[in-house]
Structures are given as C-alpha cells and as structure tokens.
PDB file of C-alpha atoms in Angstrom:
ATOM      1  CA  UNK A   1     -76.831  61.122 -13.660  1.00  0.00           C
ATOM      2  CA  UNK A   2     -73.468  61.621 -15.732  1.00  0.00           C
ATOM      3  CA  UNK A   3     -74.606  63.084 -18.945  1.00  0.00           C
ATOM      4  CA  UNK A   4     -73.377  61.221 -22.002  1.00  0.00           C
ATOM      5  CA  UNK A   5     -70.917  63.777 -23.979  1.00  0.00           C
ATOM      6  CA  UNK A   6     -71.826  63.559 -28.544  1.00  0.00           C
ATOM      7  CA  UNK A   7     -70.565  65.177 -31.239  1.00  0.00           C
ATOM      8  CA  UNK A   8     -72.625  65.592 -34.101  1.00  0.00           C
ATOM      9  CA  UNK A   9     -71.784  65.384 -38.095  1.00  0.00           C
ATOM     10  CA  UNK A  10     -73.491  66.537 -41.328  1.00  0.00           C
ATOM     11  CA  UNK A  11     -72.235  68.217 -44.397  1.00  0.00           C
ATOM     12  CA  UNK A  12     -76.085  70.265 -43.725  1.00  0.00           C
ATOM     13  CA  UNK A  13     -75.742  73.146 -41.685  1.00  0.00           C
ATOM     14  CA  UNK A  14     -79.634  73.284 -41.006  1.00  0.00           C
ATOM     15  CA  UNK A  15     -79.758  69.483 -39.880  1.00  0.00           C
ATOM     16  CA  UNK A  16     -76.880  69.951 -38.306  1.00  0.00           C
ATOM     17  CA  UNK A  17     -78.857  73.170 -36.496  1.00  0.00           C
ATOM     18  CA  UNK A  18     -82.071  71.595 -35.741  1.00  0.00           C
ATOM     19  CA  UNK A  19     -80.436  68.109 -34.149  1.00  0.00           C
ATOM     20  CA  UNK A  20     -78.153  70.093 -32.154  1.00  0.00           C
ATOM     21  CA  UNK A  21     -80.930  71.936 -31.379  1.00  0.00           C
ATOM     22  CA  UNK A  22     -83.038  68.970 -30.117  1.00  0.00           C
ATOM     23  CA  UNK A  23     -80.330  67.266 -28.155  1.00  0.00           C
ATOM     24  CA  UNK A  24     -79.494  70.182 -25.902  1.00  0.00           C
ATOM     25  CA  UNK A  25     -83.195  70.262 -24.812  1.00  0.00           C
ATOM     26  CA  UNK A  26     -82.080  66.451 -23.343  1.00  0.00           C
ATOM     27  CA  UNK A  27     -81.063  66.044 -19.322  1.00  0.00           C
ATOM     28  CA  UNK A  28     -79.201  63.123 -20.863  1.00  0.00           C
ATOM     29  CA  UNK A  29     -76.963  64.409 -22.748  1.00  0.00           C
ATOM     30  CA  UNK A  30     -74.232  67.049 -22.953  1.00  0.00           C
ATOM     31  CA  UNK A  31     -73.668  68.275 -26.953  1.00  0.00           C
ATOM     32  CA  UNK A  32     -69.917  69.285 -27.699  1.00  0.00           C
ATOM     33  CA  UNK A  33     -68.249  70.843 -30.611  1.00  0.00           C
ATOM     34  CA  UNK A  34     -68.269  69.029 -34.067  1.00  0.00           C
ATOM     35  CA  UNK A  35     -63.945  69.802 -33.850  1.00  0.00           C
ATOM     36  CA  UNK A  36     -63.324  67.635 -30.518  1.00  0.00           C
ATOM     37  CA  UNK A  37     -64.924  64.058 -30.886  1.00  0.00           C
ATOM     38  CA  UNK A  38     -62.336  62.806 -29.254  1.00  0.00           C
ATOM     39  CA  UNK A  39     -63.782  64.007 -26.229  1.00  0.00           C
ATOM     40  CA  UNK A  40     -67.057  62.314 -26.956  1.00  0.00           C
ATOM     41  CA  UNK A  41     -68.318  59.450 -25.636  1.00  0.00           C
ATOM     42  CA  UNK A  42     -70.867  59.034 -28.855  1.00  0.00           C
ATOM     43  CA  UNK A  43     -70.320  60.686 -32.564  1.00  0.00           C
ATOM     44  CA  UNK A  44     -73.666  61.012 -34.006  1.00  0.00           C
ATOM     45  CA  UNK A  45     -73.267  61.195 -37.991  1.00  0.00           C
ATOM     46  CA  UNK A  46     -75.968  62.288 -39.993  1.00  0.00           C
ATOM     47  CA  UNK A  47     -76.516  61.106 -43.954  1.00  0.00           C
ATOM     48  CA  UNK A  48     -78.997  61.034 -46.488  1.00  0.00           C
ATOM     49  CA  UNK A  49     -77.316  57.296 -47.742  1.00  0.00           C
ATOM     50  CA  UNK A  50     -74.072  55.758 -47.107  1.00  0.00           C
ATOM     51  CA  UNK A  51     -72.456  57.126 -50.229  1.00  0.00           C
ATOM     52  CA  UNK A  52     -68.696  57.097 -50.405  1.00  0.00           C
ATOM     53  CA  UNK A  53     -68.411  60.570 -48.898  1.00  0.00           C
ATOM     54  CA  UNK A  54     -70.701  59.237 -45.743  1.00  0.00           C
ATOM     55  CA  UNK A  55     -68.274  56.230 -45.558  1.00  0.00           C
ATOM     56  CA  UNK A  56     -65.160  58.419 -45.754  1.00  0.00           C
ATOM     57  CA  UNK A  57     -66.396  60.428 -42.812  1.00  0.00           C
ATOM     58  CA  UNK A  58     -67.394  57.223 -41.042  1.00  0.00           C
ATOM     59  CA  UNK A  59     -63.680  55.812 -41.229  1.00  0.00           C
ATOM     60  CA  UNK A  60     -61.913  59.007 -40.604  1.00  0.00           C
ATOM     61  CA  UNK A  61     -63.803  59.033 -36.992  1.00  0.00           C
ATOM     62  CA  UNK A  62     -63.679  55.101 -36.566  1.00  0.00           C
ATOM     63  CA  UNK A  63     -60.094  55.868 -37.296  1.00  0.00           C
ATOM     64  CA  UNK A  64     -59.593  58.650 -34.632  1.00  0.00           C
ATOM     65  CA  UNK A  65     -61.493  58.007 -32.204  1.00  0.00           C
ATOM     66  CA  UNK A  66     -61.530  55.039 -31.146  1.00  0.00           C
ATOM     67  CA  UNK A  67     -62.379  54.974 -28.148  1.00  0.00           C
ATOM     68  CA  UNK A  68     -65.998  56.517 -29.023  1.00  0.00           C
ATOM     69  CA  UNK A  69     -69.368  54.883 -30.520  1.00  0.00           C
ATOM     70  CA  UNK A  70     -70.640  55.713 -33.820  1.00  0.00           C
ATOM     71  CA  UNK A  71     -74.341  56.160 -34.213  1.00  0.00           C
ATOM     72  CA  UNK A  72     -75.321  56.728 -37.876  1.00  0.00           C
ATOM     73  CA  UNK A  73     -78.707  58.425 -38.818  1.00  0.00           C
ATOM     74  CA  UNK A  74     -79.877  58.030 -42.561  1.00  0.00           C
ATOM     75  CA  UNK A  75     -82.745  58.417 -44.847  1.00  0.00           C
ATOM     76  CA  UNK A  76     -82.265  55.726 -46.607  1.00  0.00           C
ATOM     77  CA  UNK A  77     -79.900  52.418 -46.887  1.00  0.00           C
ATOM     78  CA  UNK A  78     -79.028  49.732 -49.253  1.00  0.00           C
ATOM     79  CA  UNK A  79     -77.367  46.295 -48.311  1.00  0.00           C
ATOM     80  CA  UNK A  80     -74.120  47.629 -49.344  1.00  0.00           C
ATOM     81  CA  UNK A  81     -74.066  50.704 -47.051  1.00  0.00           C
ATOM     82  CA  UNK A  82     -75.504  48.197 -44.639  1.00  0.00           C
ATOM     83  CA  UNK A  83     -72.469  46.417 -44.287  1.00  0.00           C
ATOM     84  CA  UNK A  84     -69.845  49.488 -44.777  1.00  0.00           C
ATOM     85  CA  UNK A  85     -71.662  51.120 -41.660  1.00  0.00           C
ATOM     86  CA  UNK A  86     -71.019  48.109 -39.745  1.00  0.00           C
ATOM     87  CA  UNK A  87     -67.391  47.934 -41.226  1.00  0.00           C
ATOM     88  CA  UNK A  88     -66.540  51.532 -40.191  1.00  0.00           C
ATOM     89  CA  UNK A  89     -67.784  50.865 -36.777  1.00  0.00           C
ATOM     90  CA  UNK A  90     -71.404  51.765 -36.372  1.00  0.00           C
ATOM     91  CA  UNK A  91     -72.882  50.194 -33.684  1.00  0.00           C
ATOM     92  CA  UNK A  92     -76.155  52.356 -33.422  1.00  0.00           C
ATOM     93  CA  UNK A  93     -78.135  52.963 -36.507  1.00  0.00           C
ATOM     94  CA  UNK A  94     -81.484  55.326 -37.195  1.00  0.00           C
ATOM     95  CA  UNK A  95     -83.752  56.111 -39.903  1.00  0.00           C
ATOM     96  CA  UNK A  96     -83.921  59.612 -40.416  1.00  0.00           C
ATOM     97  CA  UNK A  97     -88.009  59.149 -40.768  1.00  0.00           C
ATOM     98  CA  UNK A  98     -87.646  57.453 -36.802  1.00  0.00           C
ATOM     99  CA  UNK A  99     -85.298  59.875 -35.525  1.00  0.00           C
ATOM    100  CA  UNK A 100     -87.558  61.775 -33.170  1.00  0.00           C
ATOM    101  CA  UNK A 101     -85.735  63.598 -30.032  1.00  0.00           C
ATOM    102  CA  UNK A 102     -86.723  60.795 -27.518  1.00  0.00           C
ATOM    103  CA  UNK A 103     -86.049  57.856 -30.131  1.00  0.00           C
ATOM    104  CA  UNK A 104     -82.319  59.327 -31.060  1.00  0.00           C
ATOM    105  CA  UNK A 105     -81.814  59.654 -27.076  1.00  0.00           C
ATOM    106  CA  UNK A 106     -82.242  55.898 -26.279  1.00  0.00           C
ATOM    107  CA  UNK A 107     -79.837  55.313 -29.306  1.00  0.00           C
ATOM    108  CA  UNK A 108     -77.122  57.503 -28.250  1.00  0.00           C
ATOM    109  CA  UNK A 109     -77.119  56.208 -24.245  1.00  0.00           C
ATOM    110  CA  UNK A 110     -77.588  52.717 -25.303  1.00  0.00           C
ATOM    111  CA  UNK A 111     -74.387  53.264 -28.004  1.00  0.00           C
ATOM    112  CA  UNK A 112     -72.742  54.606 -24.998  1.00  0.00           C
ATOM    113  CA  UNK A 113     -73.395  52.110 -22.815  1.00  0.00           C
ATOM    114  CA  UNK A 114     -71.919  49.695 -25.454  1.00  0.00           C
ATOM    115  CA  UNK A 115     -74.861  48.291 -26.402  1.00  0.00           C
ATOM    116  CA  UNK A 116     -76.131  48.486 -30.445  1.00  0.00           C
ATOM    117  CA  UNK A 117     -79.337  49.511 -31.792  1.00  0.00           C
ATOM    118  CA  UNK A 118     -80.738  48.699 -35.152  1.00  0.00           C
ATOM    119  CA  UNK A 119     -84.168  48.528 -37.073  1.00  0.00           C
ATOM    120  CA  UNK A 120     -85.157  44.925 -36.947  1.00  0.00           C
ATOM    121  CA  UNK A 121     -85.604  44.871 -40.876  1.00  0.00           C
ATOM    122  CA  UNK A 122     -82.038  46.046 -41.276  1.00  0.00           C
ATOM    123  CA  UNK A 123     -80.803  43.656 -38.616  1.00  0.00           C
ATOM    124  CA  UNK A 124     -82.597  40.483 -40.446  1.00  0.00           C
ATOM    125  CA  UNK A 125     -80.672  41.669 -43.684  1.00  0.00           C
ATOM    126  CA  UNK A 126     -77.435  42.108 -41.961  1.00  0.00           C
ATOM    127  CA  UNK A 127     -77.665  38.382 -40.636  1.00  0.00           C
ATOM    128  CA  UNK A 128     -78.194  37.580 -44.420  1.00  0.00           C
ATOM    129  CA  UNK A 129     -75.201  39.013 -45.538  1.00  0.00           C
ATOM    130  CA  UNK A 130     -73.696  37.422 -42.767  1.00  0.00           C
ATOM    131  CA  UNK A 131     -75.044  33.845 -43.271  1.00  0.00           C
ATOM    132  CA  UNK A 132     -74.045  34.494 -47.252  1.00  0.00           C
ATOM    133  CA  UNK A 133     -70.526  35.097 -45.986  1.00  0.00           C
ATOM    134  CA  UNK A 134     -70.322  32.303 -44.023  1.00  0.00           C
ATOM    135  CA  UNK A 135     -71.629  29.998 -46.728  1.00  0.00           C
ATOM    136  CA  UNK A 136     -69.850  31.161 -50.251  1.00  0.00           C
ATOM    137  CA  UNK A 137     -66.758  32.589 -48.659  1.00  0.00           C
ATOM    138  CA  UNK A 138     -65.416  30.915 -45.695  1.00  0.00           C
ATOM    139  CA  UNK A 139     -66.852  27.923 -45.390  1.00  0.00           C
ATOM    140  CA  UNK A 140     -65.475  26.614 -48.775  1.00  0.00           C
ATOM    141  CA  UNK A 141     -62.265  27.607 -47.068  1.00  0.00           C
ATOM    142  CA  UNK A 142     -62.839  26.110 -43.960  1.00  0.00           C
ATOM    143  CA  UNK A 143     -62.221  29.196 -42.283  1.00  0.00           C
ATOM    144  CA  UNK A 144     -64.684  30.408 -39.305  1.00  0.00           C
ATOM    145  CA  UNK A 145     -65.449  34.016 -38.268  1.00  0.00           C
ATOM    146  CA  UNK A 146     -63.067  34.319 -35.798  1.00  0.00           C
ATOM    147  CA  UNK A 147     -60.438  33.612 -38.129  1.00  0.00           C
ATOM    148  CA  UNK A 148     -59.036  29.973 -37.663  1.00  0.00           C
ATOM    149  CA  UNK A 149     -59.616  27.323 -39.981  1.00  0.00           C
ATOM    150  CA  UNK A 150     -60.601  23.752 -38.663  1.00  0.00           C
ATOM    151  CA  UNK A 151     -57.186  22.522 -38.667  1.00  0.00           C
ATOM    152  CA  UNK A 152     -56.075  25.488 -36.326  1.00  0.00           C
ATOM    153  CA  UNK A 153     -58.519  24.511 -34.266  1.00  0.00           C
ATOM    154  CA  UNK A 154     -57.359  21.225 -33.893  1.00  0.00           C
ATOM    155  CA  UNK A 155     -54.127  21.999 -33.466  1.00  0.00           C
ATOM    156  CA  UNK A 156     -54.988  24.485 -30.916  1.00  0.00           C
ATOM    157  CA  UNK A 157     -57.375  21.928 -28.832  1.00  0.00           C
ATOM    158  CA  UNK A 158     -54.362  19.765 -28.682  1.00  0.00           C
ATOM    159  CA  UNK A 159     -52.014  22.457 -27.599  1.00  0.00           C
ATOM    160  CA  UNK A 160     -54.868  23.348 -24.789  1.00  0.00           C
ATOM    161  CA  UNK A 161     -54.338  20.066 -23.868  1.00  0.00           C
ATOM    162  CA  UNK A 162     -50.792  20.315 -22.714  1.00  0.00           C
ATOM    163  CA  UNK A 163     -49.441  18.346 -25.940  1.00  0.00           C
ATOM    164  CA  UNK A 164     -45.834  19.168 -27.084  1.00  0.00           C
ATOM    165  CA  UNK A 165     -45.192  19.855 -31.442  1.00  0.00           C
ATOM    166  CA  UNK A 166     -44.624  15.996 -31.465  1.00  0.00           C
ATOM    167  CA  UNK A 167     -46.887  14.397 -29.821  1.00  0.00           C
ATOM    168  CA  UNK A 168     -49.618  16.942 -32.217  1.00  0.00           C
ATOM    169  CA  UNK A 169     -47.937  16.092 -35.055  1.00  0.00           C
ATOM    170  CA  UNK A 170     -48.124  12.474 -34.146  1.00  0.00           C
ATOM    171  CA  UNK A 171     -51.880  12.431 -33.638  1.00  0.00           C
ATOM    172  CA  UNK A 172     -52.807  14.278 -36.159  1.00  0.00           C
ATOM    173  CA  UNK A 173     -50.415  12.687 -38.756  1.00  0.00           C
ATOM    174  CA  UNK A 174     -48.720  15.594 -39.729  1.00  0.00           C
ATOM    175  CA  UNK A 175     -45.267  16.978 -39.779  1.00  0.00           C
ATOM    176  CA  UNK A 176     -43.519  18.850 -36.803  1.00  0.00           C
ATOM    177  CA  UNK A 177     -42.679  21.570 -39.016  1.00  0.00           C
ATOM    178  CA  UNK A 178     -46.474  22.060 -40.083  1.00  0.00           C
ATOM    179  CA  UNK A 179     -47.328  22.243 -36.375  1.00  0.00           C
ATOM    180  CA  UNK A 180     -45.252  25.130 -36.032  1.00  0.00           C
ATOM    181  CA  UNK A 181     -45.962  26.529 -39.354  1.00  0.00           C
ATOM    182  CA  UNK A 182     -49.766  26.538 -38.350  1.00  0.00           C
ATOM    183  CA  UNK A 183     -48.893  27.540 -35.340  1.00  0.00           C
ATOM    184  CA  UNK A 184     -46.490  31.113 -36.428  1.00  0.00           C
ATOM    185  CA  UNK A 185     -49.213  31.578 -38.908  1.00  0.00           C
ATOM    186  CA  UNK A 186     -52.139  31.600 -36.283  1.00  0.00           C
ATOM    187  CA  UNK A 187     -50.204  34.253 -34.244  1.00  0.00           C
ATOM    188  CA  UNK A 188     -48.485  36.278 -36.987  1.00  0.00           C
ATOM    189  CA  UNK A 189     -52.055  36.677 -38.169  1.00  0.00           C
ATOM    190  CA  UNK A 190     -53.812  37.177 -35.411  1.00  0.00           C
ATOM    191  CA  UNK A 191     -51.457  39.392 -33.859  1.00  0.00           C
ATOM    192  CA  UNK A 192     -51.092  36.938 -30.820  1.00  0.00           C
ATOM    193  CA  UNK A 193     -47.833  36.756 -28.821  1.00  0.00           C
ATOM    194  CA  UNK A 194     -47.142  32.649 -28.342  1.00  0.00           C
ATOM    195  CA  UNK A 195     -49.311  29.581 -28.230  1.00  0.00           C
ATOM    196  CA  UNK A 196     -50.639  30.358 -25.336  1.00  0.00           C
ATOM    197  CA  UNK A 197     -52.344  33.927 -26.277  1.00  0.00           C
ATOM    198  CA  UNK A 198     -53.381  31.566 -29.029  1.00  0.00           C
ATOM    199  CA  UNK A 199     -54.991  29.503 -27.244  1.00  0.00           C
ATOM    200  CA  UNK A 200     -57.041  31.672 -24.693  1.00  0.00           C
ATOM    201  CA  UNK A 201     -57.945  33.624 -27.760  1.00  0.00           C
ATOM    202  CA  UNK A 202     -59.996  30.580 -29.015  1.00  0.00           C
ATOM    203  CA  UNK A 203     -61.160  29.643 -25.776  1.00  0.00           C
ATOM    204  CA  UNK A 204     -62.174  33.009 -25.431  1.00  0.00           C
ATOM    205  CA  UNK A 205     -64.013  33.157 -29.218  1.00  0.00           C
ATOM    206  CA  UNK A 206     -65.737  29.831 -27.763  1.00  0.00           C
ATOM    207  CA  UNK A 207     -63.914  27.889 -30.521  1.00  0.00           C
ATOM    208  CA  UNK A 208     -62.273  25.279 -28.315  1.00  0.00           C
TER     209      UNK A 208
END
C-alpha cells in the first residue's frame, strides 16, 4: 500500500509534537518535514479558529502547492471561517475535540484520494451560505454558479447548435455585435480560448 506523504502546520510546537507523534505510529501514512509541502500529497493545518493568521497560512499553501489537499483541524469555527476554509482550499475539515489518531487518518487518505470530509453540522451550514448566495447575490443578477448568466446560456445553446452570430442574433432578437460581445466576455472571463472551449465548458458544468 503506497503510503500517503503530509506535512503538518501549527504555530504550537507541542501540538505540532504530539500529532506528528500520532501519525508516524500510522502504516498509512508517511510524515515529512513542515519546510517541503510541496512534496506532500496532504498539508494537515492545525488551528484553534480560522482567525486571519490561520487564513493567511491557509492561502500561502493553497497558493504553493497546488497540487496538494488541505485538511484543516480546529477547535472551534464560525460561519465566516466556514466559508474562508473552503475559499483557501480546504477540502477536509476536523474538530480538534474529534481528531483522534484513527479519525484524522480516514481524513487525510480520503483528502488524498480527492474526496472531502466534513462534520455534517458544518456541511448543513455551508449549504446555507451557499443557498443565501445563490438567492441575494446571483440570482438577482441572473448569474449561476458556474459563472454564466441566462443569456450566456442561451447564446451558448444556440452556438452548440451549430448557429452562426446571425442567425443567434436573429432568434434571439438581438444585435450581431451583442452576440460577440457576450460571446468575448464569456471567454475573456472565463479564461476560455474560442466558442467552442465555451461551449464544452457549459456542457461540461451541465448548464446546456
């Protein structure tokens, strides 16, 4: 069994002792130096709250490190660090109070199997903020999570159809040069490359 490389992260030396500690007791996993997480498959941060110097740390190894999962143990977590965990790229989260050796071992092979882990409380209040999102911000803007608005989408269901800037603007009675305009602005955006990446990108988000 390939053992599942983690770096781990505390301003406490002593938690930062006894969860080092813990892991290296585990078959699973292989513990590496706090100074090389980017050669770790899982960075396992440890925080009292998500205060601003938790999220700092969070970002700075979202931001190098791409390629690895964040798992986030903390005693204790409000809405708002809720969401900046997600936002810095947490994908496994803990209570310190659950974090017993065998409990923080499923979390870190499951983060590093891409899959995410979360308390079901937390994960009921994250789908609130979520739902609140959806309802007071984008909605009134008619813009969906994936980032296009309905009248991308329509535009983009009619270029999926094979139709030319005419024959969209024609349909939808609007002007050639608000096809395209919809059209640069979807990809310029987006970062897409033509019409095309444009449109697999919605077919892909399930959108058309």
């Amino acid at each position: 069994m390939e053992r599942v490389s983690v770096t781990v992260h505390t301003e406490d030396p002593i938690t930062l002792s006894g969860v080092v500690s813990q892991l290296r007791m585990c078959p699973e996993i292989r513990v590496l130096d706090a100074a090389d997480p980017e050669q770790a498959a899982v960075l396992l941060v440890l925080a009292d709250s998500v205060d601003p110097e938790a999220v700092t740390l969070l970002r700075k190894l979202h931001r190098h490190t791409a390629a690895a999962r964040i798992v986030l143990v903390v005693s204790r977590i409000e809405d708002t660090g809720l969401a900046a965990a997600v936002e810095c790229g947490v994908v496994g989260l803990l209570r310190r109070s659950e974090a017993t050796p065998l409990r923080l071992t499923q979390v870190v092979t499951s983060a590093a199997r891409g899959e995410g882990t979360m308390p079901a409380d937390l994960l009921g209040r994250l789908l609130d903020q979520v739902g609140r999102l959806q309802r007071q911000v984008l909605d009134p803007r008619g813009i969906s999570f994936a980032g296009l608005g309905a009248r991308e989408i329509e535009i983009l269901k009619l270029v999926a159809e094979g139709r030319d800037t005419r024959e969209i603007a024609e349909q939808l009675a609007y002007s050639e040069r608000t096809v395209k305009s919809v059209l640069h602005d979807v990809t310029s955006r987006l970062q897409l490359r033509n019409r095309s990446h444009a449109v697999a990108y919605a077919l892909r988000e399930g959108l058309i």
